[in-house]
Coordinates of C-alpha atoms in Angstrom, one line a residue:
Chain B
X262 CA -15.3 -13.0 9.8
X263 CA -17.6 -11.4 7.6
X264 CA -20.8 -9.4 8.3
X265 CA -23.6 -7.2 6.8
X266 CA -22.3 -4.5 4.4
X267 CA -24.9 -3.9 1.7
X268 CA -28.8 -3.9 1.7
X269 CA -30.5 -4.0 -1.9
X270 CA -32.8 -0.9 -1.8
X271 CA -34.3 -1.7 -5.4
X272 CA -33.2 -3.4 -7.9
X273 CA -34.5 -5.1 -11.2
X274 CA -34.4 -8.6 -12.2
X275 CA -31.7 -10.4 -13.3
X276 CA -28.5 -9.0 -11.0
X277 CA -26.6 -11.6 -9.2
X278 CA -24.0 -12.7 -6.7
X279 CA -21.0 -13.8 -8.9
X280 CA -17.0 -14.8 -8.7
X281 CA -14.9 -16.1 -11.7
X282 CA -17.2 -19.0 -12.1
X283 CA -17.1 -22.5 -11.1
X284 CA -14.5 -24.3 -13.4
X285 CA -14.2 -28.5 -13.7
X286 CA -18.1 -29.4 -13.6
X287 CA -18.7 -29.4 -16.9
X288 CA -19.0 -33.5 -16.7
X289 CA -21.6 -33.4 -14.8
X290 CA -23.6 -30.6 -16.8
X291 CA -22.8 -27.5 -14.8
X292 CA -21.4 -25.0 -16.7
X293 CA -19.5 -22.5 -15.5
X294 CA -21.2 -19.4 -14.8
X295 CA -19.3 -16.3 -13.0
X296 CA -19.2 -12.7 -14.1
X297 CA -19.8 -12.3 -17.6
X298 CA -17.0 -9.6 -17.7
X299 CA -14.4 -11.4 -15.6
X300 CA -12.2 -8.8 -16.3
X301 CA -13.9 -6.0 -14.3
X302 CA -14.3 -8.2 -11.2
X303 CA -10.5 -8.8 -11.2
X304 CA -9.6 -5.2 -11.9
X305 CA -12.0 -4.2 -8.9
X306 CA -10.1 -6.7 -6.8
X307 CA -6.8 -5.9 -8.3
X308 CA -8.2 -2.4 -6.6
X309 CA -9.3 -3.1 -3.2
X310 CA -6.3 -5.8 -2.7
X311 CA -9.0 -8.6 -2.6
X312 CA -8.3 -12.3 -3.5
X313 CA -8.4 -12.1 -7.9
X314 CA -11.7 -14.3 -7.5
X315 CA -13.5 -12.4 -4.6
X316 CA -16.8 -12.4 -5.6
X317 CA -19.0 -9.7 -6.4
X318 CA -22.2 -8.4 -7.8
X319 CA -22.9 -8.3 -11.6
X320 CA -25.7 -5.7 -12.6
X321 CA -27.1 -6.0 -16.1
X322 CA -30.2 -4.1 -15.2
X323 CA -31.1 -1.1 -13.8
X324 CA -31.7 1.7 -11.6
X325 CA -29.8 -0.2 -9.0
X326 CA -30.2 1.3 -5.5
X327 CA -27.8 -0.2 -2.5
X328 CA -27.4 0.9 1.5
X329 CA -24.1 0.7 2.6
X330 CA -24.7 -0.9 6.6
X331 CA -21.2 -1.1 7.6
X332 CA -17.9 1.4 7.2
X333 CA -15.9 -0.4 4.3
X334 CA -14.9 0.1 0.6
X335 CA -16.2 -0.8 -3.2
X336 CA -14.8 -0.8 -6.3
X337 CA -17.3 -0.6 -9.5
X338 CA -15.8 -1.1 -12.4
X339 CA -17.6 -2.8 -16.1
X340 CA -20.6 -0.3 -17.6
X341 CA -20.0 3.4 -16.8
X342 CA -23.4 4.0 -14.7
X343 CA -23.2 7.3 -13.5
X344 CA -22.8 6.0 -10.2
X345 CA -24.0 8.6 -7.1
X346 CA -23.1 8.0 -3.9
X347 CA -25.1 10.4 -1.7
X348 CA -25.7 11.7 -4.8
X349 CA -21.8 12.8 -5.4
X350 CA -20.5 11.5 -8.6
X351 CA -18.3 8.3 -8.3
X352 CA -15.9 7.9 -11.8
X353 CA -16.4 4.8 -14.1
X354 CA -13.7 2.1 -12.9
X355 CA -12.8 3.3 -9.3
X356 CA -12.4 2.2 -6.1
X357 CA -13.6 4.5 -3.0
X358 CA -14.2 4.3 0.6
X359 CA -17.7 3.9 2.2
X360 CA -19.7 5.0 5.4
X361 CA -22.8 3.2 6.8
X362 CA -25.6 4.9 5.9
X363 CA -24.5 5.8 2.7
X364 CA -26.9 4.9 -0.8
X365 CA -25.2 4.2 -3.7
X366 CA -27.1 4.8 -6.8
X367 CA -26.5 3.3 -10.6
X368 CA -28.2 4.3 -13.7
X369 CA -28.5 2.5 -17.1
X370 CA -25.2 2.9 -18.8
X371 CA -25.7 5.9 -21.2
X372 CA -29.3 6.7 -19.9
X373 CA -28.2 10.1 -17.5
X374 CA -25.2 10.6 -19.5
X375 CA -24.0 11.2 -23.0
X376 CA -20.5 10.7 -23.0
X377 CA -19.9 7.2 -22.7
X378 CA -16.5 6.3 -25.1
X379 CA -17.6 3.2 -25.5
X380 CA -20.7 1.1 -25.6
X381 CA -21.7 -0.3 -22.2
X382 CA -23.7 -3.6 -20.7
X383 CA -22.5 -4.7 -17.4
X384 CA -21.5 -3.1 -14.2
X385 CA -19.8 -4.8 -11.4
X386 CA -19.6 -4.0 -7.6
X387 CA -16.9 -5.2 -5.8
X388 CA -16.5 -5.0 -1.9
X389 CA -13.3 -5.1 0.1
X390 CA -13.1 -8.6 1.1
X391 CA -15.5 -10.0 -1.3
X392 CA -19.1 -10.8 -1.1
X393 CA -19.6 -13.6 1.4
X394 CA -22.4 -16.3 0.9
X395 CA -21.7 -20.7 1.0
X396 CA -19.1 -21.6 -2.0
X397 CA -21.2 -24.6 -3.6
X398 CA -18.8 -26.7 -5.7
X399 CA -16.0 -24.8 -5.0
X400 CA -17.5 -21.0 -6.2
X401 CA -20.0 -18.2 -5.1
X402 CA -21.4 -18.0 -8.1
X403 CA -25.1 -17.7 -9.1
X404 CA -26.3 -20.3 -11.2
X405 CA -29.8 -19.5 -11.8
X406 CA -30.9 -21.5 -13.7
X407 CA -30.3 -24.5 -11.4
X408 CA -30.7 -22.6 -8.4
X409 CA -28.3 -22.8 -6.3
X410 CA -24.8 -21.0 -5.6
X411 CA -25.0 -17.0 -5.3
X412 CA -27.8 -16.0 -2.6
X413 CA -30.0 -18.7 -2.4
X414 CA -29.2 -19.7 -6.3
X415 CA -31.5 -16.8 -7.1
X416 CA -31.0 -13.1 -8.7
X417 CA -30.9 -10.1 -6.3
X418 CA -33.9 -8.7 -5.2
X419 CA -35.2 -5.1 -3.1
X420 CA -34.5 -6.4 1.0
X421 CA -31.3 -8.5 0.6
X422 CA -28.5 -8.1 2.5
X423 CA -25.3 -9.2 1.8
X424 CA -22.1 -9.9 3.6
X425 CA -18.8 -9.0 3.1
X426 CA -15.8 -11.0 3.9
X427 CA -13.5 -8.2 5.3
X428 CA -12.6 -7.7 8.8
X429 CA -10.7 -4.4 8.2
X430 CA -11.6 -2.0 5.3
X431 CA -8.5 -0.8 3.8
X432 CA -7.6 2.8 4.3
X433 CA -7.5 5.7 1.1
X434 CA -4.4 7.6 1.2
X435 CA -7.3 9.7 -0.7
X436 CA -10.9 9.3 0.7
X437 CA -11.9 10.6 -3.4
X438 CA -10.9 7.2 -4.1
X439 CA -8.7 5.9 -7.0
X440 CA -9.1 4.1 -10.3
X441 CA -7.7 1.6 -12.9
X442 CA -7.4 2.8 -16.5
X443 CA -10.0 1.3 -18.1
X444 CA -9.0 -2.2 -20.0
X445 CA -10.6 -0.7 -23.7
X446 CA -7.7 1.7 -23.0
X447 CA -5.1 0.0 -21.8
X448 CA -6.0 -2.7 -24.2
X449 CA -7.2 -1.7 -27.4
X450 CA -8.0 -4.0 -30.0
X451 CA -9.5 -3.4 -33.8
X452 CA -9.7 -0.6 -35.6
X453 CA -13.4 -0.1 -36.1
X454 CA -14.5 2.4 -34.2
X455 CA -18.3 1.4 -34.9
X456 CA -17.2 -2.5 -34.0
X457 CA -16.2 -4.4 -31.1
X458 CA -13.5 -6.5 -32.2
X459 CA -12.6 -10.1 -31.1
X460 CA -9.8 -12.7 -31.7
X461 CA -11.1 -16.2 -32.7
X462 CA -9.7 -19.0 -33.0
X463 CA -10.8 -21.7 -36.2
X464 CA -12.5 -24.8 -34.7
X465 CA -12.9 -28.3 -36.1
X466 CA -15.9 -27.7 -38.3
X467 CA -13.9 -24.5 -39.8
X468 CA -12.8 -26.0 -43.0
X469 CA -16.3 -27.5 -43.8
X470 CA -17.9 -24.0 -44.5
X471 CA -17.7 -22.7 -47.7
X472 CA -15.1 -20.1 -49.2
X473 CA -17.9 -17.4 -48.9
X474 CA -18.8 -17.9 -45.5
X475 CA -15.1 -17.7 -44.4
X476 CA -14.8 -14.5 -46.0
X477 CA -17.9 -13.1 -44.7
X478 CA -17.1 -14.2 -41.3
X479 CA -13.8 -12.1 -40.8
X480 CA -14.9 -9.0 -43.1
X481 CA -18.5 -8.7 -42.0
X482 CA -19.2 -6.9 -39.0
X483 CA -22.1 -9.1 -36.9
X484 CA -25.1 -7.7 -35.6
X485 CA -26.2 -8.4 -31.8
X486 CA -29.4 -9.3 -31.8
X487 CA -32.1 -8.6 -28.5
X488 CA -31.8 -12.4 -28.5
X489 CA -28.8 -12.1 -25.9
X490 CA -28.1 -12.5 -22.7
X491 CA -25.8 -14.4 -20.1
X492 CA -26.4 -18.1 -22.1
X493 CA -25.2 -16.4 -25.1
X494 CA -25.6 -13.9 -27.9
X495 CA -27.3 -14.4 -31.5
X496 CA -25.5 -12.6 -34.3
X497 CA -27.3 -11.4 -37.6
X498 CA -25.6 -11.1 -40.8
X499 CA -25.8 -10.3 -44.4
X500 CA -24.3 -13.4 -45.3
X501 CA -25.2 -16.5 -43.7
X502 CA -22.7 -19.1 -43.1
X503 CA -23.2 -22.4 -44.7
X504 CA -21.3 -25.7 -44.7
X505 CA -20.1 -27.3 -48.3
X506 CA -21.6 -30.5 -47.1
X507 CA -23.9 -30.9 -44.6
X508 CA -23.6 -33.3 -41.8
X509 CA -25.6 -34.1 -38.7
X510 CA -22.9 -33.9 -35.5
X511 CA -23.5 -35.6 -32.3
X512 CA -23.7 -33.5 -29.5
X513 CA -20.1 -33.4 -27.5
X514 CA -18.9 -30.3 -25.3
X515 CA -18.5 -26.9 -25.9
X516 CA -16.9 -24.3 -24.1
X517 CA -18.0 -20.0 -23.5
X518 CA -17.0 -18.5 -26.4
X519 CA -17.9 -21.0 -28.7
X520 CA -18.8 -19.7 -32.2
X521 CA -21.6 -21.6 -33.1
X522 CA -23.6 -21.7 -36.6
X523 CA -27.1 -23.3 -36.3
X524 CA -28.9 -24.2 -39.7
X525 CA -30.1 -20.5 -40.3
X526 CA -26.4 -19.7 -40.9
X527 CA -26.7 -16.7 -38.1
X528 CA -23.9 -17.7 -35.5
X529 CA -24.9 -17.7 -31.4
X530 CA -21.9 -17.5 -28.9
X531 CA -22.2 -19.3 -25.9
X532 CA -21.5 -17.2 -22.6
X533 CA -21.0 -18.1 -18.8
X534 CA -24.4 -19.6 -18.4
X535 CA -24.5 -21.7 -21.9
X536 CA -24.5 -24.9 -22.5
X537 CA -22.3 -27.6 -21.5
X538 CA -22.7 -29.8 -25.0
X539 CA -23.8 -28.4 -28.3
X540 CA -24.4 -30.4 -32.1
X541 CA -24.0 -27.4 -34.2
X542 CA -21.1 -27.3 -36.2
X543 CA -18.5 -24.7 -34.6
X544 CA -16.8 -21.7 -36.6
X545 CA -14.3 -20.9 -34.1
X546 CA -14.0 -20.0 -30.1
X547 CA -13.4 -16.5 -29.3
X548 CA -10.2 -16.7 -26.9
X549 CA -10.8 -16.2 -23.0
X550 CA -8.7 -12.8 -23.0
X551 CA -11.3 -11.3 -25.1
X552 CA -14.7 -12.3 -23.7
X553 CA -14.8 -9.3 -21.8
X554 CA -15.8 -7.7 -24.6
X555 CA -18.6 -9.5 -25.7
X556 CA -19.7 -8.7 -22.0
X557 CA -20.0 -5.3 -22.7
X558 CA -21.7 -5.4 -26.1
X559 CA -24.9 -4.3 -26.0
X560 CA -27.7 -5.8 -28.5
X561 CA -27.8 -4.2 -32.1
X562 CA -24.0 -3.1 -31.5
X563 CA -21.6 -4.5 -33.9
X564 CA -19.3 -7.3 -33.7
X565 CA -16.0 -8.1 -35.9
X566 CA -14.1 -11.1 -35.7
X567 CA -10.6 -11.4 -36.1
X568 CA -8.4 -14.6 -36.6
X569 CA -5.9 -15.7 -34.5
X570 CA -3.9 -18.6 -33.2
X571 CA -2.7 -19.8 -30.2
X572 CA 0.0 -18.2 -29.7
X573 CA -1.4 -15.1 -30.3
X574 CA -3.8 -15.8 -27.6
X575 CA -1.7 -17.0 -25.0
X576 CA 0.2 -13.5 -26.1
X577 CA -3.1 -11.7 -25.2
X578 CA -3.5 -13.5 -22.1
X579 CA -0.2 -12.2 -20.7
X580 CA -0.8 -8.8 -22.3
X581 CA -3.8 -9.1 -19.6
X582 CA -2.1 -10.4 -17.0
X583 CA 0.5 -7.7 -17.0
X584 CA -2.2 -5.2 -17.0
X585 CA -3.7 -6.7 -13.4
X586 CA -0.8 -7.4 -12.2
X587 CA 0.4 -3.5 -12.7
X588 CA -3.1 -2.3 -11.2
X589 CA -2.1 -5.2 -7.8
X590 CA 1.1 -3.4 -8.0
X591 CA 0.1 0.4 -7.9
X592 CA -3.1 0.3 -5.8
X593 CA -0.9 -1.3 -2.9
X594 CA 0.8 2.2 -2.7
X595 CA -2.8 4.0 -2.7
X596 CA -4.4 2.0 -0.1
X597 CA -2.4 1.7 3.4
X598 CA -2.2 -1.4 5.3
X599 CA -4.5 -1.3 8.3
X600 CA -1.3 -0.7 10.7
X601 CA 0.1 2.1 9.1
X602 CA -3.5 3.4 9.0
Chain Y
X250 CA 12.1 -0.8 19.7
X251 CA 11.9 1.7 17.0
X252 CA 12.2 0.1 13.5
X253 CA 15.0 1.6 11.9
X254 CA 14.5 4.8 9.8
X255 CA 16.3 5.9 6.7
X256 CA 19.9 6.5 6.8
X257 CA 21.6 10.1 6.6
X258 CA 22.9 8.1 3.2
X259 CA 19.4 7.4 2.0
X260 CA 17.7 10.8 2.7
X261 CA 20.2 12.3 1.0
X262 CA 20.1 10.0 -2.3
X263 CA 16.6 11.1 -1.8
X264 CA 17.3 14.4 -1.9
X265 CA 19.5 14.0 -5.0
X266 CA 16.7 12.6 -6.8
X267 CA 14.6 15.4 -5.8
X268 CA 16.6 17.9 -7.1
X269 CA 17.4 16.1 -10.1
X270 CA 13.9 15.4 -11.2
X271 CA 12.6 18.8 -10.0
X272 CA 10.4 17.5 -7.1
X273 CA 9.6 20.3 -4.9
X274 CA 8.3 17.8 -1.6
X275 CA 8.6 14.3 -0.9
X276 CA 5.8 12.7 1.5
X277 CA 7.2 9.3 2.5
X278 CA 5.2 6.9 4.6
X279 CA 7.8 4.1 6.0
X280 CA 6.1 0.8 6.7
X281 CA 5.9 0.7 10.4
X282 CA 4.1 4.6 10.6
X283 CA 7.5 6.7 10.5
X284 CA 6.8 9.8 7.8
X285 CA 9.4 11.7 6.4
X286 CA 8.6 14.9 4.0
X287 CA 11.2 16.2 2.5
X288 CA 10.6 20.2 1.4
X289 CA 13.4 21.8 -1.5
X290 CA 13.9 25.5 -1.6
X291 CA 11.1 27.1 -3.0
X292 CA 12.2 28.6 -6.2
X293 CA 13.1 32.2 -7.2
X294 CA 10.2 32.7 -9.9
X295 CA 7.4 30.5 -8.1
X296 CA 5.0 28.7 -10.4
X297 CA 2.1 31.1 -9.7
X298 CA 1.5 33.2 -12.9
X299 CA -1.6 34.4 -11.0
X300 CA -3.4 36.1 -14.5
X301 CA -5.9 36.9 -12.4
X302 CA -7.0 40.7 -13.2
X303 CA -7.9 42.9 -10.4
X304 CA -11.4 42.3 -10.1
X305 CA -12.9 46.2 -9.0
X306 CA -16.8 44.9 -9.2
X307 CA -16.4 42.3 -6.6
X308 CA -15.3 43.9 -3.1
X309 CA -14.0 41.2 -1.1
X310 CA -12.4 39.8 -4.2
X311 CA -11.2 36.4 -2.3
X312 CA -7.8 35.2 -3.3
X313 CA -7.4 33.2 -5.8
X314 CA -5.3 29.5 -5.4
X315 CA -4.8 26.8 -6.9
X316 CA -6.0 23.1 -7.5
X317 CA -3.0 21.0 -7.3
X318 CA -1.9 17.8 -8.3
X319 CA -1.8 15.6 -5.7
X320 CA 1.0 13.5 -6.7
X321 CA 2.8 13.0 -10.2
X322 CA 1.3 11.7 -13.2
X323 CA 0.0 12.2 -16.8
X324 CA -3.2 15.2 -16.5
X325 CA -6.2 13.9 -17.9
X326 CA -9.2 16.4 -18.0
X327 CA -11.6 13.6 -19.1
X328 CA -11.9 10.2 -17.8
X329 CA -10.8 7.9 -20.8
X330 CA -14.1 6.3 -20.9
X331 CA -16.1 9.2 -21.2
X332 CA -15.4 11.8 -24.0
X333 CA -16.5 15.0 -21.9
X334 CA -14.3 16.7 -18.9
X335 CA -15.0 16.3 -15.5
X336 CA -14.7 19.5 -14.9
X337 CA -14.4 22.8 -17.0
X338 CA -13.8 26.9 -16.2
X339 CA -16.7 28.4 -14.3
X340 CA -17.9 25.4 -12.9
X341 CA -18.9 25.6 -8.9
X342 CA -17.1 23.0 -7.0
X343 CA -17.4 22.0 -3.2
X344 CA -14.7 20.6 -1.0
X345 CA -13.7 17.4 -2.9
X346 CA -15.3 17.4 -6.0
X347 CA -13.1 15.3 -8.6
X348 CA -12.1 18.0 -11.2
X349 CA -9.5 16.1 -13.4
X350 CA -7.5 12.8 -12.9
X351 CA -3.6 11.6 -12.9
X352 CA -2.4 8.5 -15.0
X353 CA 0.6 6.4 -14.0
X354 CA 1.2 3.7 -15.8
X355 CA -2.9 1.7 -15.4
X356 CA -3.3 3.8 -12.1
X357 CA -5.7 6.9 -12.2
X358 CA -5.5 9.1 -9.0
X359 CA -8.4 12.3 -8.3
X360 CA -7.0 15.3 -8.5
X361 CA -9.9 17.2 -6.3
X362 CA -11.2 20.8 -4.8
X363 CA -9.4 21.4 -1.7
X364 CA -12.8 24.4 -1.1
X365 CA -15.7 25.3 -2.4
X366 CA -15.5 28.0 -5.3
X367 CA -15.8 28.3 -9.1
X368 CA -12.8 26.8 -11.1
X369 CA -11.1 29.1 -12.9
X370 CA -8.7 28.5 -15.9
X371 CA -7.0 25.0 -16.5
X372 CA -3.2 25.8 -15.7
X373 CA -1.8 22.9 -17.4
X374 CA -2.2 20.9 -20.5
X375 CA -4.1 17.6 -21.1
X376 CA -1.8 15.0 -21.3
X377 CA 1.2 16.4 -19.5
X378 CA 3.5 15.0 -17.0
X379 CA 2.9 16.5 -13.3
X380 CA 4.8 16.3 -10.2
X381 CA 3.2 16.2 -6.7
X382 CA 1.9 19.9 -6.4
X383 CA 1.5 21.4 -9.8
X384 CA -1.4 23.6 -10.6
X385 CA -3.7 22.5 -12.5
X386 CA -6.7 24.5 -12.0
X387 CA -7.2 28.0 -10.9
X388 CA -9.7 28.2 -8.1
X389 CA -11.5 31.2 -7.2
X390 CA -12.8 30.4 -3.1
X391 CA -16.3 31.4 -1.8
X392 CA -16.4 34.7 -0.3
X393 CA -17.3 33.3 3.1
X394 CA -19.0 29.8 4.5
X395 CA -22.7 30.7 3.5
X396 CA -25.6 29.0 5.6
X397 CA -26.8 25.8 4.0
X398 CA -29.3 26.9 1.1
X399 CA -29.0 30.4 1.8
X400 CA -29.3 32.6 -1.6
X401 CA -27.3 35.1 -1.8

């Protein structure tokens, strides 16, 4: 049973309904869209006790203004908005009960606040039993550029209202909330403090680029250009990365995280809303445990690649894996089970 | 048809571990609504080092107490994605107000202003390992419940 819980009071352009994405429809040229940062949507599920791929509402843009219409509780988690909710501060990465009535506020990530630790792009809002609007092709997420999935296939906009999925809120042993350490914490990778860092893994066309470009690839921190966004982000570079031999590729599939390297020699990676098939020859794929971080990087921040192999990633995928499954664990004992309530 | 409780064995395991980890009160909330707290002793020197001077400007001087941590955990003054406190000496803080948070393990409880008043000095160190109730701010109460925006 799910019913009205939030009305959009304002809100710009491109914020959407989204869950982990829609997986397996690649064949048919539907990629797989979802939260950008899948990682802060299953951290603020891991919070509210939510299904992992409850969906949820991805801001890229704001001020961001949203009317709670039904008792219940959020989570936000991602970019570190200076969230207000009736104007009382609400911590980066927290989970908090909610009255109808209230108005919950978010700001640009770094615009009414100094202090960020890290760089920030993203926020996500997650609700206690998940967003609620038609699964199309087995996922709630928005695909907007083919319209359909999300609310109404389309971005959010001021006069929406949106369900959620939960019968029964659950109950705060705290009504101040609690929170989840956030994953550049708990997970730290790289040690440039100026750089994001991200593993890669080499892909076919790897050993066809010249000595020059390989070096420059994993000692040269990338540029972010403004020419980024949910299809994927463009990288600048002092070095641009060129092939020994050139040779035209047929188009075949490619996956997010792709490392592509267009003619220019400035590489694009592909995100949630990329392409299904590409012909440019492929540097590497950044590995799925690590994409988060590309969510959060903000244009004209700096990127570092670093290599790794399978292993390695499959090591990082635990290494995440452990750190939802301690945050399931824990914010069991802070929320209480609607009997014992 | 009561669930069954803790046994007399099990409270006083409890008890045990109380005592051996220095844990002062035990709140327990048993699935099926039963709750047991558990209080030790309090201790001959009590925690309160109460460096509070006696103030002679201020008549009604209202007493000073303490924010507490609300369970056990590792004090952090600032949120680990921000680089500045939440909360820092002299700042006015109503009823609830998050002044500093608790880490255990990838959990991060509030530890909040139980009144409104101005938060006097931190009484424990960033970084160190509380139990359920120690002090980690002082907290210097309004006089008295003032009339919404009245200036004083």
């Amino acid at each position: 049973m799910s019913a009205p819980f939030l009305e959009v009071l304002a809100t710009p352009a491109l914020n959407s309904v989204q869950d982990l994405g829609r997986p397996g429809q690649r064949r048919w040229g539907i990629g797989p869209t979802g939260m950008v940062d899948a990682l802060a949507l299953q951290v603020g599920n891991a919070l509210l006790g939510n299904a992992p791929d409850a969906a949820g509402l991805e801001l890229q843009l704001f001020p961001v203004r949203l009317r709670v219409l039904r008792d219940g509780a959020i989570a936000l988690t991602g970019a570190d908005c200076d969230a207000r909710l009736d104007g009382r501060p609400v911590p980066p990465w927290w989970a908090l009960p909610v009255r109808a009535g209230q108005v919950l506020e978010l700001s640009p990530p770094g615009a009414t606040r100094r202090d960020l630790a890290a760089p920030a792009l993203r926020a996500c809002l997650s609700v206690a039993g998940g967003i609620d609007v038609p699964e199309v092709l087995g996922s709630r997420a928005t695909h907007v550029r083919c319209a359909f999935g999300g609310l109404e296939g389309r971005a959010l906009r001021a006069g929406d209202v949106l369900d959620a999925g939960a019968a029964q809120a659950p109950a705060f042993r705290d009504p101040a909330g609690f929170g989840a350490l956030p994953p550049a914490t708990a997970l730290p990778l790289g040690d440039d403090p100026e750089a994001t860092t991200v593993r890669v893994i080499p892909a076919a066309e790897y050993p066809a680029f010249t000595d020059a470009s390989h070096a420059a690839f994993w000692n040269d921190p990338w540029r972010v250009t403004i020419q980024s966004d949910r299809m994927g982000m463009r990288l600048e570079g002092t070095t641009p990365l060129k092939r020994a031999v050139v040779q035209e590729m047929r188009s075949h599939g490619i996956v997010c995280g792709v490392v592509q390297v267009p003619p220019g020699g400035h590489p694009i990676i592909q995100l949630n809303d990329g392409n299904t098939a590409g012909g440019y020859p492929k540097m590497g794929v950044v590995i799925d445990p690590d994409l988060w971080r590309l969510a959060q990087l903000p244009p004209r921040r700096l990127l570092r690649f670093q290599r790794c192999d399978l292993a390695q990633a499959r090591a990082a995928a635990l290494e995440q894996e452990d750190y939802l499954a301690g945050l399931r664990r824990l914010s069991a004992l802070s929320l209480m089970t609607p009997e014992a309530a | 048809m009561t669930k069954p409780s803790l046994t007399p064995a099990q409270l006083s395991t409890l008890a045990a571990e109380m005592r051996a980890h220095g844990i002062t009160e035990l709140d327990l909330r048993l699935p099926g609504g039963d709750r047991i707290r558990l209080k030790a002793p309090a201790p001959a020197a009590p925690v309160a080092t109460a460096a509070v001077p006696p103030a002679t400007s201020t008549p009604p001087a209202p007493s000073a107490q303490t924010i507490a941590a609300p369970g056990p955990g590792r004090l952090m003054f600032t949120h680990p994605a921000r680089t500045q406190p939440a909360a820092c000496p002299g700042d006015r803080v109503a009823p609830g107000d998050i002044v500093a948070w608790l880490a255990v393990e990838s959990l991060i409880s509030p530890v909040t202003a139980p009144a409104a008043g101005t938060l006097g000095a931190a009484l424990a160190e960033e970084g160190a390992l509380l139990g359920y109730g120690s002090p980690v701010f002082a907290l210097v109460p309004e006089a008295a419940p003032t009339g919404p925006n009245q200036m004083s």
